[in-house]
Coordinates of C-alpha atoms and ligand atoms in Angstrom, one line a residue:
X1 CA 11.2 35.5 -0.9
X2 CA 11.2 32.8 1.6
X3 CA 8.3 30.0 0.7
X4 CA 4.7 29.9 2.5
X5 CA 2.4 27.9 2.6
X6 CA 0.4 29.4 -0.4
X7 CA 3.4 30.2 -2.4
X8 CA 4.9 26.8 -1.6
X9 CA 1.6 24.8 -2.5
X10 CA 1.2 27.1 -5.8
X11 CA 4.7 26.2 -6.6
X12 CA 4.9 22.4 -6.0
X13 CA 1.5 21.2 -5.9
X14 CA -1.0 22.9 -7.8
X15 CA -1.0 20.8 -11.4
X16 CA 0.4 17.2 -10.9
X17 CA -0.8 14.8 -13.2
X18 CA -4.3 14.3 -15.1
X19 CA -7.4 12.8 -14.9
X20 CA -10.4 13.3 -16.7
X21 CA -13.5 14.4 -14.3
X22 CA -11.7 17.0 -12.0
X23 CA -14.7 20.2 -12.5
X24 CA -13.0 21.9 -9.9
X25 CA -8.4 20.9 -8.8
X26 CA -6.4 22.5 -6.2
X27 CA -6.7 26.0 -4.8
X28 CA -10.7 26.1 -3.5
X29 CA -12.0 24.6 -0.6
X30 CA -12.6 21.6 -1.8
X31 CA -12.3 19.7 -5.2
X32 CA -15.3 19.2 -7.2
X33 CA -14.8 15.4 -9.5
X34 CA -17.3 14.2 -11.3
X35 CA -18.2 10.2 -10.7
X36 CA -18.9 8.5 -14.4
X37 CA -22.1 7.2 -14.6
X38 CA -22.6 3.6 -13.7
X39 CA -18.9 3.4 -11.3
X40 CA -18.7 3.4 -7.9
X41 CA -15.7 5.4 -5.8
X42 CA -13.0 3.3 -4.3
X43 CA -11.4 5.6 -1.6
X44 CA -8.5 4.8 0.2
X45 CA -5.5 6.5 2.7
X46 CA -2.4 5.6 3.8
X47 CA 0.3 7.5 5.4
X48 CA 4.0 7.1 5.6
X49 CA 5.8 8.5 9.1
X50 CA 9.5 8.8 8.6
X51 CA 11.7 6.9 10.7
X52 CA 8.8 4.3 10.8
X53 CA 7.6 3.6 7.4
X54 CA 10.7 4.7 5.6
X55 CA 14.3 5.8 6.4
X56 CA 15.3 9.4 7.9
X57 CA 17.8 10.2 5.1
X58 CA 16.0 8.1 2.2
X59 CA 15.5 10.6 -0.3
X60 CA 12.8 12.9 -1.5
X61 CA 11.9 11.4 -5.1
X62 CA 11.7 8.1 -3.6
X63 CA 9.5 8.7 -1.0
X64 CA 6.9 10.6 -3.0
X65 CA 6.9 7.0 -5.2
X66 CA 6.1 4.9 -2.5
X67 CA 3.6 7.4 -0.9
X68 CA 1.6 6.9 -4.2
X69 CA 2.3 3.0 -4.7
X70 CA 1.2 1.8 -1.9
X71 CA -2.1 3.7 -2.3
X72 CA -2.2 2.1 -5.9
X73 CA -1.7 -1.1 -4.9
X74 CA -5.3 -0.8 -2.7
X75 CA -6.8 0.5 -5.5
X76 CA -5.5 -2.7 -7.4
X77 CA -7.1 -5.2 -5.1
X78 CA -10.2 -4.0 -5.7
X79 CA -10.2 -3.9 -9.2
X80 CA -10.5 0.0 -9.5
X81 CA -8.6 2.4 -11.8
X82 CA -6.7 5.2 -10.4
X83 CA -8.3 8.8 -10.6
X84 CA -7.3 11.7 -8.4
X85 CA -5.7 12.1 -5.1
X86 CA -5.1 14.7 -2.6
X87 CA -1.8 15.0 -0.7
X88 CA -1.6 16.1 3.3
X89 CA 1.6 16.8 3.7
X90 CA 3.7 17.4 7.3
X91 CA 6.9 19.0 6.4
X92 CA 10.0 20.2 9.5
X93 CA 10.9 22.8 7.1
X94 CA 10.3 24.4 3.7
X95 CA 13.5 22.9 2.2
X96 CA 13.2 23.7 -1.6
X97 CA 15.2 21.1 -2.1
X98 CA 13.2 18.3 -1.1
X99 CA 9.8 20.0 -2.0
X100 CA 11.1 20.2 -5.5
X101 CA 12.3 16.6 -6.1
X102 CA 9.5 15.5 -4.4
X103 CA 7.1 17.0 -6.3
X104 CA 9.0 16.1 -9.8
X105 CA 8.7 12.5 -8.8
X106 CA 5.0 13.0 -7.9
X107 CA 4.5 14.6 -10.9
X108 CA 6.1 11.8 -12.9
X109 CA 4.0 8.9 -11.2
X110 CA 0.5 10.8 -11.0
X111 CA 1.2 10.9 -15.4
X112 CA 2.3 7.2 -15.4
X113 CA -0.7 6.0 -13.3
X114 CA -3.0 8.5 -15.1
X115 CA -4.2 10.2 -11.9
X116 CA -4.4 13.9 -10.8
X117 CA -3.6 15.3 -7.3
X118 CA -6.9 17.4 -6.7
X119 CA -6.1 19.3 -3.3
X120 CA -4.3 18.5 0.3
X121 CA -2.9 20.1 3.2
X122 CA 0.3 21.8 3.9
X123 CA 1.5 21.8 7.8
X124 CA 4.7 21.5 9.7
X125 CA 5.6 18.9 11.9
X126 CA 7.6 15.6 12.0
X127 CA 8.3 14.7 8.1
X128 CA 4.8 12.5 7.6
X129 CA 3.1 12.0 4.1
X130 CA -0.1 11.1 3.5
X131 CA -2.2 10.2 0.6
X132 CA -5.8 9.7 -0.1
X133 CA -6.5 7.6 -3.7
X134 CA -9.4 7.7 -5.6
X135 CA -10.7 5.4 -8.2
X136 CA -13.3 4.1 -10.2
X137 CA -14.5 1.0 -10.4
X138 CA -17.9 -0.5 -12.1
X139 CA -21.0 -0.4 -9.8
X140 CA -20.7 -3.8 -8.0
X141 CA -17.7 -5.3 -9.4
X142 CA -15.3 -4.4 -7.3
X143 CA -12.9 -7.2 -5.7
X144 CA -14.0 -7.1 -2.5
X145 CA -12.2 -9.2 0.7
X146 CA -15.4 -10.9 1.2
X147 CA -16.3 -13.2 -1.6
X148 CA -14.2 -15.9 -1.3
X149 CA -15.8 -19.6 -1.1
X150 CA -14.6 -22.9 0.4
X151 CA -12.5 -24.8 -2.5
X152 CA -12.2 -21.4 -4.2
X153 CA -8.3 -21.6 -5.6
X154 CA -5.7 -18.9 -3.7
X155 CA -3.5 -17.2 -6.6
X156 CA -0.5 -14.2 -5.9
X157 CA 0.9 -12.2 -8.3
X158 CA 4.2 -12.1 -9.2
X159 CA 7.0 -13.0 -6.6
X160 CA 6.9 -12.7 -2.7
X161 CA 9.7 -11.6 -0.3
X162 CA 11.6 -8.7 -1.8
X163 CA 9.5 -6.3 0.5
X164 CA 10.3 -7.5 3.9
X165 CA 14.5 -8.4 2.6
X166 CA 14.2 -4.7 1.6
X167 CA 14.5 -4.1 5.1
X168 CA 18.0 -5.5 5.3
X169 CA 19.4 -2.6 3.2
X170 CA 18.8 -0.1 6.4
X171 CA 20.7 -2.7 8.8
X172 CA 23.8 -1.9 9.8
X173 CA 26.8 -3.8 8.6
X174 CA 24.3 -5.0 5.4
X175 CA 26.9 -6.6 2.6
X176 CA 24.7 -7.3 0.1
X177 CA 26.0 -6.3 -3.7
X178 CA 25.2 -3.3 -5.3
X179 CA 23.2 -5.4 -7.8
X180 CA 20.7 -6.6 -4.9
X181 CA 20.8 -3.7 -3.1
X182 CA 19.5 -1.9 -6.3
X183 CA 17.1 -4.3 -6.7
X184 CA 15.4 -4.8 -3.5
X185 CA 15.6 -1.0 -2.8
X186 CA 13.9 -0.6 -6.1
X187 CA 10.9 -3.1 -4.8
X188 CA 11.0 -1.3 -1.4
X189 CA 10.5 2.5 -3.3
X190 CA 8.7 1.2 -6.2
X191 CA 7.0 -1.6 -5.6
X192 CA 4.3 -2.0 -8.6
X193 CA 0.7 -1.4 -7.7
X194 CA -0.8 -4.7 -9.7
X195 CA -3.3 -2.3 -11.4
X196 CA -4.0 -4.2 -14.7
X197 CA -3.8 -7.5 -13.3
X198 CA -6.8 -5.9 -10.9
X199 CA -9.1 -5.0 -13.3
X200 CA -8.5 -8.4 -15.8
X201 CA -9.6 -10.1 -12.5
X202 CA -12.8 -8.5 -12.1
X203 CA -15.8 -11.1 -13.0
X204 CA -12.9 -14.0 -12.2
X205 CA -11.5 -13.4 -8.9
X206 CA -14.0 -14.3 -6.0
X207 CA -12.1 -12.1 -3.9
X208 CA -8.7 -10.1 -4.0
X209 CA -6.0 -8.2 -0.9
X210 CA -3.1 -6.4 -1.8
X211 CA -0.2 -8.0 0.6
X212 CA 1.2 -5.1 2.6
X213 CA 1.4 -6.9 5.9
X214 CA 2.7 -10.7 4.4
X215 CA 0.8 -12.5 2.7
X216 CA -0.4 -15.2 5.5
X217 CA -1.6 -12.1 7.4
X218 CA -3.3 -10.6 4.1
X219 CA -4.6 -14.0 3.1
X220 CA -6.0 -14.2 6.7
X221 CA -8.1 -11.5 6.3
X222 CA -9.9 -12.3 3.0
X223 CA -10.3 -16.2 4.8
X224 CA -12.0 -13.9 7.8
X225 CA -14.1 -11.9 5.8
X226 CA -15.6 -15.2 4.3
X227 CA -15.6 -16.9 7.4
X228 CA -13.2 -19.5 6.1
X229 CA -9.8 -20.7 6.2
X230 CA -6.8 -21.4 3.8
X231 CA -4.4 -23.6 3.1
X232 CA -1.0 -22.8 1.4
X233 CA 1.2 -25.3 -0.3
X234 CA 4.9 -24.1 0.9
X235 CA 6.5 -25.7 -2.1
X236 CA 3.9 -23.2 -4.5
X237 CA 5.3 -20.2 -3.3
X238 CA 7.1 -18.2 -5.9
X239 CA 9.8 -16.8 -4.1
X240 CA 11.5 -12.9 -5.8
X241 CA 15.0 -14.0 -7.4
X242 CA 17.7 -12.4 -5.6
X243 CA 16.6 -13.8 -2.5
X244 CA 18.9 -16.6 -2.5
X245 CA 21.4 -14.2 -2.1
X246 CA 19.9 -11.9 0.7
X247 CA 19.3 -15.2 2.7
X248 CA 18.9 -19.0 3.0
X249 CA 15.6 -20.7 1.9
X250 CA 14.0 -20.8 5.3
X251 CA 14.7 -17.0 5.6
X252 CA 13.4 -16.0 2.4
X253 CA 10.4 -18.2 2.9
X254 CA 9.1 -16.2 6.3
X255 CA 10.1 -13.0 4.5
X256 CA 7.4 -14.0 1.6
X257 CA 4.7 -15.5 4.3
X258 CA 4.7 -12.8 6.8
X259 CA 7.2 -10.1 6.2
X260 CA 4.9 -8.0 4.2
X261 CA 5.7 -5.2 1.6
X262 CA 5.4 -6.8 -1.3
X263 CA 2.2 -5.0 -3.0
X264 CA 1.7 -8.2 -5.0
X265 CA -2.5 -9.4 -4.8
X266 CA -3.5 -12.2 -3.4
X267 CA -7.4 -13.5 -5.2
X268 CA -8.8 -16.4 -4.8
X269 CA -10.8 -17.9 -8.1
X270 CA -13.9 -20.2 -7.9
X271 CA -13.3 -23.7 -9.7
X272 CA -14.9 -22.8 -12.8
X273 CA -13.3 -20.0 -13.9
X274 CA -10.3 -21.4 -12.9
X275 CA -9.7 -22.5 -16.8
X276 CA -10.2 -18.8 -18.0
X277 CA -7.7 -17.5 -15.0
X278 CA -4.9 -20.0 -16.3
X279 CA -5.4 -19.0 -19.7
X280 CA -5.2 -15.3 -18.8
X281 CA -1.5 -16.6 -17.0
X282 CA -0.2 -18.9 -19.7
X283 CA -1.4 -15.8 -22.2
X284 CA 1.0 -13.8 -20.6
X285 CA -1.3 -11.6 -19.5
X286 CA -0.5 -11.4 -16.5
X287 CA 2.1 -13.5 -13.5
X288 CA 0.5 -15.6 -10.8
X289 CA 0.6 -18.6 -9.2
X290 CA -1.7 -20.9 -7.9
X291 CA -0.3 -21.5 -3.9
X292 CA -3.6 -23.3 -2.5
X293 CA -7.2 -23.4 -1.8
X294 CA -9.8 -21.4 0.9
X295 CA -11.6 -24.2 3.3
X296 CA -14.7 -24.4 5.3
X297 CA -12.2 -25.1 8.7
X298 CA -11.0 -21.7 10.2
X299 CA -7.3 -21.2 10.5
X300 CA -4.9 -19.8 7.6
X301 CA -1.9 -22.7 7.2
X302 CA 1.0 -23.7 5.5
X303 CA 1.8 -27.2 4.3
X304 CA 4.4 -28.9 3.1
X305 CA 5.0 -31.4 0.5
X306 CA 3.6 -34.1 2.7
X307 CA 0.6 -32.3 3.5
X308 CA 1.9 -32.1 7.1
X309 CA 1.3 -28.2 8.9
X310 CA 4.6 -26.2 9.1
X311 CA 4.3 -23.4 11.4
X312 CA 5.6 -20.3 10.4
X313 CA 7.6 -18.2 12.5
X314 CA 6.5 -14.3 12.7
X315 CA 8.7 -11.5 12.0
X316 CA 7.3 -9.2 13.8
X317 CA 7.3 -5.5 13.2
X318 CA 10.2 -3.8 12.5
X319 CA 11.6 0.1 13.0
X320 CA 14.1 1.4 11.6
Ligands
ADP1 P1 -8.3 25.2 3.6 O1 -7.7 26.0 4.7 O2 -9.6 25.7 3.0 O3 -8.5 23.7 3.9 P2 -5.7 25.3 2.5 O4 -5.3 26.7 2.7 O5 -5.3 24.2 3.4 O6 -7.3 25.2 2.4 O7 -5.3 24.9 1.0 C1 -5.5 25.7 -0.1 C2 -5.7 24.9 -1.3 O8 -4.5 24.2 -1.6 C3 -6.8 23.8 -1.2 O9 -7.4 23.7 -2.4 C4 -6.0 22.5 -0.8 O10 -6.7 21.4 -1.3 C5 -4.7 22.8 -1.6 N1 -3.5 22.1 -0.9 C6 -3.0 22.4 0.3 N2 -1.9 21.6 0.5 C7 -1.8 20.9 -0.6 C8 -0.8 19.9 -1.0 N3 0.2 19.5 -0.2 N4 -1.0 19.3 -2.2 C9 -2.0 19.7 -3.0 N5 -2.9 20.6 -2.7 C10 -2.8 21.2 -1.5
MG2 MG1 -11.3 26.2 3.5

């Protein structure tokens, strides 16, 4: 029997993943989820449009991964833990196929990231996924964009640029080894929400951004919010291995200041808990790096090792 749109939402989306709290899941009008006492809801959406966000042919599994990463990764910077999500989903055609491997890999993430898809919509159209996250996070701790202070120490997570050389695996002609290509279309598919590192930094961080656009643009905004600026040491940025290999130095350093992609966070810490922050890194508890400080002066800028302003070229957005 060919699949509607009941049938198909029965069969694909109706239990994926868990989550304590859910009174009422998919199949009613709405979902009923019950808010712990004491936390606050941290609500976010993104949606991915293919042919814009990802490729036309990229494949089902991998798609339903980033749809849910990249949603993640917000709840991340602001120190929430992941709870349910609904799923609107625009689909050409009921290709069983697709539904199916997209809804195994949806499956597989929601139980990894201990979160429940609680209810959606089903419609045809151009292939377009959206997602709405939900998390908790304790009444007035969240990390918001905001809180940031001048002198306040900027910190990112992890390593910067593997997002935005991603992009190279969809150029034509691209000769990177399988090796890279692996890896960078691993970061592009599955970049990893910082979700840990987001609640350790709650009571520490002043203020925190998850850097989807590039991290000059993302830093931007949290120096906005506080009505400051920033300066970032060129020399402090840790730049993803394997990019060496995608592209020479200057290449690989606009691809970490303002290619974007990356889903790393970007927090700035207040001098004195700067001590308990380091200690936290050197613990192993989690990767950063120090890369500069917020200022009273407007303006986000780079510097290099003479203090001198480099100006960063802008990469502008790209289609595929
Ligand atoms: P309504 O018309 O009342 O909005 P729908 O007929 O669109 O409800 O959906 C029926 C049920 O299936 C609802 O509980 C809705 O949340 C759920 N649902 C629809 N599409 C999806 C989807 N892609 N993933 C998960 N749940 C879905
Ligand atoms: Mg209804």
């Amino acid at each position: 029997m060919p699949l509607n749109e009941f049938s198909l939402i029965r069969e694909y989306f109706s239990a994926l993943g868990e989550s304590p709290g859910v009174a009422l899941g998919v199949g009613d009008d709405c979902a009923l989820l019950e808010v712990a006492a004491g936390q606050q809801l941290a609500v976010t959406v993104d949606t991915l449009v293919a042919g814009v966000h990802f490729p036309l042919n990229a494949a089902a599994g991998d798609v339903a991964c980033r749809a849910l990463r990249v949603n993640l990764s917000d709840l991340a910077a602001m120190g929430a833990k992941p709870r349910w999500f609904t799923l609107a989903l625009t689909l050409p055609e009921a290709d069983e196929n697709w539904l199916a491997a997209f809804s195994a890999a949806l499956a597989e993430e929601a139980r990894t990231f201990h979160c429940a898809l609680v209810g959606g919509d089903t419609t045809a159209g151009p292939l377009t996924i959206s997602i709405q996250m939900m998390g908790e996070v304790p009444s007035g701790q969240a990390l918001t964009r905001s809180g940031a202070h001048a002198g306040d120490w900027i910190y990112v997570t992890g390593s910067l640029g593997e997002g935005a050389a991603a992009l190279q695996l969809f150029t034509p002609g691209c000769e990177l080894s399988g090796v890279v290509r692996e890896n960078l279309a691993q970061r592009f598919y599955r970049p990893r929400p910082r979700l840990a590192e987001g609640l350790k930094l709650r009571g520490y961080a002043s203020a925190a951004v998850d850097i989807s656009d590039g991290l000059l643009a993302d830093l931007g905004h949290i120096a906005e919010s506080s009505g400051l600026g920033a300066e970032v040491q060129l020399a402090q940025l840790p730049l993803a291995p394997w990019l060496e290999e995608v592209g020479p130095l200057e290449q690989a350093q606009v691809w970490a200041l303002s290619g974007g992609d990356d889903y790393e966070l970007c927090f700035t810490v207040p001098a004195e808990q700067r001590q308990a922050v380091d200690a936290m890194i050197a613990a192993d508890d989690f990767s950063a790096t120090c890369i500069g400080r917020m200022t009273a002066a407007p303006g986000v800028y780079c510097l290099d090792a003479d203090g001198i302003r480099v100006t960063i070229p802008e990469t502008g957005y790209q289609h595929f």
